[in-house]
Coordinates of N, CA, C and O in Angstrom, one line a residue:
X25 N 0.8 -1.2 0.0 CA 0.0 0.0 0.0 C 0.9 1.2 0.0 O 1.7 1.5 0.8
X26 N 0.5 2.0 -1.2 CA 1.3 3.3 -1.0 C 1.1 4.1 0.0 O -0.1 4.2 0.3
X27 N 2.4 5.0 1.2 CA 2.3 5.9 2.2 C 1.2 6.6 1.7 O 0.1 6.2 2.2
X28 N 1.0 7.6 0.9 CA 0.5 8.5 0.6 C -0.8 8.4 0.8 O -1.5 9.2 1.5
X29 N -1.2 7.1 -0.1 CA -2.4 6.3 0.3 C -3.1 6.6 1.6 O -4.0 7.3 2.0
X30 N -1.8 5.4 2.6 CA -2.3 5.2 4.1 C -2.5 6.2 4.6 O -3.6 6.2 5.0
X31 N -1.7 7.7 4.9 CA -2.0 8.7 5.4 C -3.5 9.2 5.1 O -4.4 9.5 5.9
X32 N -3.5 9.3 4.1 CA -4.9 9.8 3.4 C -6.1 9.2 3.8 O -7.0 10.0 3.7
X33 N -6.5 7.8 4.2 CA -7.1 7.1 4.3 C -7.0 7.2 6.2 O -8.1 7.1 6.7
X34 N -6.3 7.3 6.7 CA -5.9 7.7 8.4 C -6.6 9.2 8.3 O -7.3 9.4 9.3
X35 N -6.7 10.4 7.3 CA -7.0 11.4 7.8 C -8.6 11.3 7.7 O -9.3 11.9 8.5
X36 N -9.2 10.5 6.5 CA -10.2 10.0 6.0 C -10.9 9.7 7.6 O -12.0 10.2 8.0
X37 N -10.3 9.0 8.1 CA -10.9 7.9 9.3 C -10.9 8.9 10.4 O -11.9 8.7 11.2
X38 N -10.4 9.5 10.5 CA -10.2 10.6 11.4 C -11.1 11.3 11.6 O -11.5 11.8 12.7
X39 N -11.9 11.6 10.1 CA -12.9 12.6 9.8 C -14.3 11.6 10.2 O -15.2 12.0 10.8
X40 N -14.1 10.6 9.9 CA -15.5 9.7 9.7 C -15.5 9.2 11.4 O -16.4 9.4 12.1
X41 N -14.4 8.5 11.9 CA -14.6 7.4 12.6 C -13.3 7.9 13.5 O -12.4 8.4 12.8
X42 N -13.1 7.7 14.9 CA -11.7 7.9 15.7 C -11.1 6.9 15.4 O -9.9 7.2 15.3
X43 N -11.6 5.3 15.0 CA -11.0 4.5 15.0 C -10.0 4.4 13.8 O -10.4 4.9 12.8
X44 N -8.9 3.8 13.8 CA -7.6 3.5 13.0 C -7.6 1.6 12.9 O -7.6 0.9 13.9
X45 N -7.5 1.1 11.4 CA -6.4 0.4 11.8 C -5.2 0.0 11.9 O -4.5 1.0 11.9
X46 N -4.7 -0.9 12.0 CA -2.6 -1.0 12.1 C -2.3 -0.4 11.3 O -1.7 0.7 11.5
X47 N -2.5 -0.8 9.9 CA -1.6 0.6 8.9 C -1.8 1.7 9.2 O -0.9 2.5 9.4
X48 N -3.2 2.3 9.5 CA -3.7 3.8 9.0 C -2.6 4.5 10.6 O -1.7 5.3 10.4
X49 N -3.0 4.0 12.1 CA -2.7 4.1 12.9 C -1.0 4.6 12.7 O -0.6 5.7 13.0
X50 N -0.3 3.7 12.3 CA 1.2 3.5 11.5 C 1.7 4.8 10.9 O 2.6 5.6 11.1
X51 N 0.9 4.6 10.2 CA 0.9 5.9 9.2 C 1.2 7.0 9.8 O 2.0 7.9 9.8
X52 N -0.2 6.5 10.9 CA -0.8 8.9 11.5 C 0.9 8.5 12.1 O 1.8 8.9 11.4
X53 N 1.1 7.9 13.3 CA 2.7 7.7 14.0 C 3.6 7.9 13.4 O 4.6 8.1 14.1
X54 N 3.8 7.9 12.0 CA 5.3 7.7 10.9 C 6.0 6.6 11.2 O 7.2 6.6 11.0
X55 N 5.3 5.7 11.8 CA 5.9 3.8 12.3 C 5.4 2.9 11.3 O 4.3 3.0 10.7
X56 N 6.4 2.1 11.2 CA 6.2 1.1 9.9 C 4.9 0.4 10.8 O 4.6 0.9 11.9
X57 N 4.1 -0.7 10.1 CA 2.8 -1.3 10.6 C 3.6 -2.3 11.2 O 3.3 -2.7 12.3
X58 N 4.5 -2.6 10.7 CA 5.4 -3.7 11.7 C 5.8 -3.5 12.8 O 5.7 -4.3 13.7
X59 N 6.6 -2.2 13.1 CA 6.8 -2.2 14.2 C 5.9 -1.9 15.0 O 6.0 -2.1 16.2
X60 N 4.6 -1.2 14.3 CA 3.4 -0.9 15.7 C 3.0 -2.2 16.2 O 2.6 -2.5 17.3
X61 N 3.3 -3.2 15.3 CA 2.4 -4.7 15.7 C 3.6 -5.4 16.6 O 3.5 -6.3 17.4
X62 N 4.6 -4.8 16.3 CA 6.2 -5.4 17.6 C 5.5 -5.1 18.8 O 5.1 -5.9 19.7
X63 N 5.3 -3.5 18.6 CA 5.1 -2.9 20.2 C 4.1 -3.5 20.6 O 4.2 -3.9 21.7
X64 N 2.9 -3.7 20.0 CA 1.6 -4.2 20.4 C 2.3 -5.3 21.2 O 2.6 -5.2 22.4
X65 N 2.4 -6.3 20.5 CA 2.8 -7.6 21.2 C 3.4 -7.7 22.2 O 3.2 -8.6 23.0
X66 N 4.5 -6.7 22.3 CA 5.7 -6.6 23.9 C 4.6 -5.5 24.8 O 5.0 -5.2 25.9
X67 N 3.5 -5.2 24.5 CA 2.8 -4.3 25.7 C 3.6 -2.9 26.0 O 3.8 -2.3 27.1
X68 N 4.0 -2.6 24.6 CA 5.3 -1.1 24.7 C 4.4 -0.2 23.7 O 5.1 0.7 23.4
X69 N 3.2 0.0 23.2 CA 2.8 0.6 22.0 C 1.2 1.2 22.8 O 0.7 1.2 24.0
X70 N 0.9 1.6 21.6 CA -0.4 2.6 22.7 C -1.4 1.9 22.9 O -1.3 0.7 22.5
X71 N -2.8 2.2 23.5 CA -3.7 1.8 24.1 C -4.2 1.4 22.7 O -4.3 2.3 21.9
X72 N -4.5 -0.6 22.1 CA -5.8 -0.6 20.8 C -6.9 -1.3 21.9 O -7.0 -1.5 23.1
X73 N -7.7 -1.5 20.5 CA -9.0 -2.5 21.2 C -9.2 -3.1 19.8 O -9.0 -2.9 18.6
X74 N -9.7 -4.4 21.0 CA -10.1 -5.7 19.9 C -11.6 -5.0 19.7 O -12.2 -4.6 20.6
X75 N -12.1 -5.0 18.1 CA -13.6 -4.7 17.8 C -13.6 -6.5 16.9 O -13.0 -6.8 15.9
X76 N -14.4 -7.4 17.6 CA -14.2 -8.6 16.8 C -13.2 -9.0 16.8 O -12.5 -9.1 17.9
X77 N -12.7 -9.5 15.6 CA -11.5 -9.9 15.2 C -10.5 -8.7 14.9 O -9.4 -9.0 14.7
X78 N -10.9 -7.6 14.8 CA -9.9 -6.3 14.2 C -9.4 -5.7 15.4 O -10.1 -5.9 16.4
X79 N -8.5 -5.0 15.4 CA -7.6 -4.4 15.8 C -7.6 -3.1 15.3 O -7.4 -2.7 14.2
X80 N -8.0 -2.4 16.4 CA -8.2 -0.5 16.0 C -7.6 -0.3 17.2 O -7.4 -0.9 18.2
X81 N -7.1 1.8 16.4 CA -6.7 2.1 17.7 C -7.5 3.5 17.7 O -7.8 4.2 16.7
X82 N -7.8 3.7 18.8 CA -8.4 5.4 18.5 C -7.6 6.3 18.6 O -6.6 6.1 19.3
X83 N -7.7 7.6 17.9 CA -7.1 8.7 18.1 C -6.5 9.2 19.0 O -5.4 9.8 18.7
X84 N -6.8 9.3 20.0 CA -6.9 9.8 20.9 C -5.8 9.6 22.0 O -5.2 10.4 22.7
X85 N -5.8 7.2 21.7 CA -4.6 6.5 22.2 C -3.6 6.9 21.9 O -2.6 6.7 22.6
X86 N -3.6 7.6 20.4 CA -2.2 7.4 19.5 C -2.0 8.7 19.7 O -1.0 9.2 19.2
X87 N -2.6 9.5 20.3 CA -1.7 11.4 20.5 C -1.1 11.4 22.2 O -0.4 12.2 22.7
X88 N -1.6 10.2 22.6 CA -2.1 10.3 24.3 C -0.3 9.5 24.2 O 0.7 10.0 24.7
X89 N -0.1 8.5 23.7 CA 1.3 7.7 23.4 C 2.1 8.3 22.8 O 3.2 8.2 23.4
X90 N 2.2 9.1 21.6 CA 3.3 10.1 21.7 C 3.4 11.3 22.1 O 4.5 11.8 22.0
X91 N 2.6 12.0 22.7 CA 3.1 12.9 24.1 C 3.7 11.8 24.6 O 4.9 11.8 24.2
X92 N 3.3 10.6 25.5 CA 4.2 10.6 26.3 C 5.6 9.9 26.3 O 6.3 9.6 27.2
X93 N 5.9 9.6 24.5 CA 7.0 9.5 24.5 C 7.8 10.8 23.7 O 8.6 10.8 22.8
X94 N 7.2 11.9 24.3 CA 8.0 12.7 23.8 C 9.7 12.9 25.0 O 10.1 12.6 26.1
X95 N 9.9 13.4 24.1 CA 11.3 14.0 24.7 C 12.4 15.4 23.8 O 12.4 15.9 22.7
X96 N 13.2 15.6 25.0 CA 13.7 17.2 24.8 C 15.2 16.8 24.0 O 15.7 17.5 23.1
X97 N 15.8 15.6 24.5 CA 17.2 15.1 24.5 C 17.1 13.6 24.1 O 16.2 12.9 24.5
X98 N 18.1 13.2 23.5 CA 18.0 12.1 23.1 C 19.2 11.0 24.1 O 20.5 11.1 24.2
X99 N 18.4 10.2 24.6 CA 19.3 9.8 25.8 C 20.3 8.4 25.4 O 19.5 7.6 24.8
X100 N 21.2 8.1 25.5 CA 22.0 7.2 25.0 C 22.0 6.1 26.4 O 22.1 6.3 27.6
X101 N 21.8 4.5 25.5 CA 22.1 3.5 26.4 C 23.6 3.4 27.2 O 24.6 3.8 26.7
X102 N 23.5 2.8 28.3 CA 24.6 2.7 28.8 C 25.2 1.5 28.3 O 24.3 0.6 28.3
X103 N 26.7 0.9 27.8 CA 26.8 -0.3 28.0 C 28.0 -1.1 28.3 O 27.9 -2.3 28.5

């Protein structure tokens, strides 16, 4: 699926419905859909909900999770 696409279709959803799913969600974040489905799985990625069998996230989760991974400095591991 082309980016340009997914975003478009994320702003689309936005307008219609809060709900996202993994790509569109991906997209609004600038995160591959892969890695949103990494974080999903390790319990490190933002608030979704199961609707059925799908996987949405709302708006709201995905502004609420990057505030709070924002940051001022970029901190280096120790090792």
């Amino acid at each position: 699926m082309d980016d340009d696409d997914t975003i478009e279709r994320a702003a689309r959803a936005r307008r219609g419905t809060p709900f996202l799913t993994t790509d569109q969600a991906a997209a609004y974040l600038a995160l591959s859909a892969r890695l949103l489905r990494k974080l999903r799985t390790s319990g490190k990625g933002p608030v979704f909900r199961r609707h059925s069998r799908y996987v949405q996230y709302h708006i709201d989760d995905l502004d609420n999770w990057s505030r709070e991974h924002s940051a001022r400095e970029v901190r280096h591991a120790k090792r």
